[in-house]
Amino acid sequence: MMRVVSLKKENDKEAIARIINYYLDGTRSDNPDLMRKAFQPDVTLKFIDKEGSYKMIPIKKFFSYFTNTKSRLFENKIYYIDISGSTANVKLTAKYEAYKYIDYMNILKTKNGWKIVSKISHQDFL
């Protein structure tokens, strides 16, 4: 008996969701190596701090906050994945007990697949 195996190719939306999940799962498990799978190496994270000052952090510094020593509990939600050709934008949240991050990820389809190329973030205290 011959068995037919269907190999479904991952579509762009699924590939982007997978990249976002590397970021979320890496954050949750305190694993910078998992998060690295999602980001281009020269990414910067941008935000306005509590004092209202513009801040920019290189991704390598951001990864240094994660040391495989704890787990983080939060609820996350992906609001949308908007794709235009080789570009995409994703809005997501990570809600912790005392605060919530709202992230906007800009993503490009590189030769190595979809990668986050920039992140802007807002923090709401609950």
mmCIF file of C-alpha atoms in Angstrom:
data_model
loop_
_atom_site.group_PDB
_atom_site.id
_atom_site.type_symbol
_atom_site.label_atom_id
_atom_site.label_comp_id
_atom_site.label_asym_id
_atom_site.label_seq_id
_atom_site.Cartn_x
_atom_site.Cartn_y
_atom_site.Cartn_z
ATOM 1 C CA MET A 1 0.000 0.000 0.000
ATOM 2 C CA MET A 2 1.373 3.376 -1.016
ATOM 3 C CA ARG A 3 1.161 6.168 1.509
ATOM 4 C CA VAL A 4 0.828 9.766 0.347
ATOM 5 C CA VAL A 5 2.358 12.372 2.615
ATOM 6 C CA SER A 6 1.332 15.976 2.193
ATOM 7 C CA LEU A 7 4.068 18.463 2.976
ATOM 8 C CA LYS A 8 2.357 21.761 3.608
ATOM 9 C CA LYS A 9 4.656 24.715 3.165
ATOM 10 C CA GLU A 10 4.500 27.213 5.995
ATOM 11 C CA ASN A 11 2.796 30.388 4.799
ATOM 12 C CA ASP A 12 4.080 33.867 5.654
ATOM 13 C CA LYS A 13 1.577 34.494 8.439
ATOM 14 C CA GLU A 14 2.464 31.183 10.120
ATOM 15 C CA ALA A 15 6.193 31.909 9.758
ATOM 16 C CA ILE A 16 5.770 35.346 11.349
ATOM 17 C CA ALA A 17 3.699 33.875 14.194
ATOM 18 C CA ARG A 18 6.491 31.340 14.764
ATOM 19 C CA ILE A 19 9.058 34.169 14.984
ATOM 20 C CA ILE A 20 6.877 36.073 17.449
ATOM 21 C CA ASN A 21 6.518 32.908 19.521
ATOM 22 C CA TYR A 22 10.330 32.570 19.679
ATOM 23 C CA TYR A 23 10.333 36.038 21.239
ATOM 24 C CA LEU A 24 7.457 35.319 23.630
ATOM 25 C CA ASP A 25 8.633 31.831 24.617
ATOM 26 C CA GLY A 26 12.203 33.077 25.080
ATOM 27 C CA THR A 27 10.943 35.872 27.316
ATOM 28 C CA ARG A 28 8.740 33.494 29.284
ATOM 29 C CA SER A 29 11.559 30.950 29.785
ATOM 30 C CA ASP A 30 14.346 33.559 30.285
ATOM 31 C CA ASN A 31 16.146 32.092 27.259
ATOM 32 C CA PRO A 32 18.054 34.623 25.120
ATOM 33 C CA ASP A 33 19.101 31.943 22.605
ATOM 34 C CA LEU A 34 15.467 31.263 21.762
ATOM 35 C CA MET A 35 14.808 34.989 21.333
ATOM 36 C CA ARG A 36 17.848 35.380 19.056
ATOM 37 C CA LYS A 37 16.063 33.182 16.504
ATOM 38 C CA ALA A 38 13.502 35.963 16.049
ATOM 39 C CA PHE A 39 15.738 39.019 15.659
ATOM 40 C CA GLN A 40 18.248 40.397 13.195
ATOM 41 C CA PRO A 41 21.511 40.956 15.134
ATOM 42 C CA ASP A 42 21.516 44.765 14.724
ATOM 43 C CA VAL A 43 18.007 45.426 16.061
ATOM 44 C CA THR A 44 17.352 48.279 18.445
ATOM 45 C CA LEU A 45 14.487 48.493 20.924
ATOM 46 C CA LYS A 46 12.949 51.932 21.277
ATOM 47 C CA PHE A 47 10.653 53.319 23.956
ATOM 48 C CA ILE A 48 9.813 56.338 26.105
ATOM 49 C CA ASP A 49 10.846 55.796 29.746
ATOM 50 C CA LYS A 50 8.911 56.771 32.896
ATOM 51 C CA GLU A 51 10.464 60.253 32.829
ATOM 52 C CA GLY A 52 9.350 60.813 29.238
ATOM 53 C CA SER A 53 12.812 60.404 27.706
ATOM 54 C CA TYR A 54 13.411 58.612 24.419
ATOM 55 C CA LYS A 55 15.484 55.441 24.917
ATOM 56 C CA MET A 56 17.144 53.086 22.472
ATOM 57 C CA ILE A 57 18.675 49.764 23.530
ATOM 58 C CA PRO A 58 20.704 47.472 21.258
ATOM 59 C CA ILE A 59 19.281 43.965 21.075
ATOM 60 C CA LYS A 60 22.480 42.496 22.577
ATOM 61 C CA LYS A 61 21.930 44.535 25.754
ATOM 62 C CA PHE A 62 18.278 43.440 25.846
ATOM 63 C CA PHE A 63 19.349 39.784 25.567
ATOM 64 C CA SER A 64 21.699 40.282 28.546
ATOM 65 C CA TYR A 65 18.633 40.744 30.791
ATOM 66 C CA PHE A 66 17.757 37.081 30.155
ATOM 67 C CA THR A 67 19.992 34.504 31.865
ATOM 68 C CA ASN A 68 18.104 31.172 31.869
ATOM 69 C CA THR A 69 17.587 31.523 35.622
ATOM 70 C CA LYS A 70 13.857 32.178 36.044
ATOM 71 C CA SER A 71 10.530 31.998 34.343
ATOM 72 C CA ARG A 72 8.210 34.896 33.711
ATOM 73 C CA LEU A 73 4.454 34.597 33.977
ATOM 74 C CA PHE A 74 2.412 36.740 31.616
ATOM 75 C CA GLU A 75 -0.550 36.598 29.282
ATOM 76 C CA ASN A 76 0.129 37.522 25.693
ATOM 77 C CA LYS A 77 -2.032 38.472 22.765
ATOM 78 C CA ILE A 78 -1.197 39.044 19.113
ATOM 79 C CA TYR A 79 -3.590 41.732 17.850
ATOM 80 C CA TYR A 80 -2.619 41.610 14.212
ATOM 81 C CA ILE A 81 -0.059 40.511 11.671
ATOM 82 C CA ASP A 82 -0.083 42.913 8.708
ATOM 83 C CA ILE A 83 1.937 41.697 5.699
ATOM 84 C CA SER A 84 2.866 43.632 2.551
ATOM 85 C CA GLY A 85 5.217 41.676 0.329
ATOM 86 C CA SER A 86 8.515 41.276 2.184
ATOM 87 C CA THR A 87 7.476 43.548 5.081
ATOM 88 C CA ALA A 88 5.254 42.964 8.079
ATOM 89 C CA ASN A 89 4.122 44.688 11.257
ATOM 90 C CA VAL A 90 2.859 42.908 14.356
ATOM 91 C CA LYS A 91 1.135 44.368 17.407
ATOM 92 C CA LEU A 92 1.235 42.279 20.555
ATOM 93 C CA THR A 93 0.937 42.604 24.311
ATOM 94 C CA ALA A 94 2.504 40.869 27.279
ATOM 95 C CA LYS A 95 0.470 41.428 30.437
ATOM 96 C CA TYR A 96 2.229 40.796 33.752
ATOM 97 C CA GLU A 97 0.709 41.172 37.220
ATOM 98 C CA ALA A 98 1.743 44.820 37.707
ATOM 99 C CA TYR A 99 2.242 46.100 34.155
ATOM 100 C CA LYS A 100 1.639 45.449 30.480
ATOM 101 C CA TYR A 101 3.933 45.899 27.492
ATOM 102 C CA ILE A 102 2.492 46.853 24.123
ATOM 103 C CA ASP A 103 4.976 46.015 21.364
ATOM 104 C CA TYR A 104 5.034 46.859 17.678
ATOM 105 C CA MET A 105 7.440 44.661 15.748
ATOM 106 C CA ASN A 106 8.665 45.542 12.261
ATOM 107 C CA ILE A 107 9.625 42.380 10.407
ATOM 108 C CA LEU A 108 11.343 41.758 7.073
ATOM 109 C CA LYS A 109 11.513 38.613 4.979
ATOM 110 C CA THR A 110 15.269 38.088 4.693
ATOM 111 C CA LYS A 111 17.259 35.376 2.922
ATOM 112 C CA ASN A 112 17.106 33.565 6.285
ATOM 113 C CA GLY A 113 13.333 33.929 6.622
ATOM 114 C CA TRP A 114 11.243 36.436 8.534
ATOM 115 C CA LYS A 115 13.197 38.403 11.173
ATOM 116 C CA ILE A 116 12.293 41.209 13.553
ATOM 117 C CA VAL A 117 14.279 44.284 12.491
ATOM 118 C CA SER A 118 12.910 46.807 15.004
ATOM 119 C CA LYS A 119 10.753 46.928 18.100
ATOM 120 C CA ILE A 120 9.002 49.856 19.737
ATOM 121 C CA SER A 121 7.393 49.327 23.088
ATOM 122 C CA HIS A 122 5.089 51.027 25.576
ATOM 123 C CA GLN A 123 4.673 50.027 29.224
ATOM 124 C CA ASP A 124 1.376 50.557 31.091
ATOM 125 C CA PHE A 125 1.356 50.094 34.850
ATOM 126 C CA LEU A 126 -1.801 48.359 36.056
#
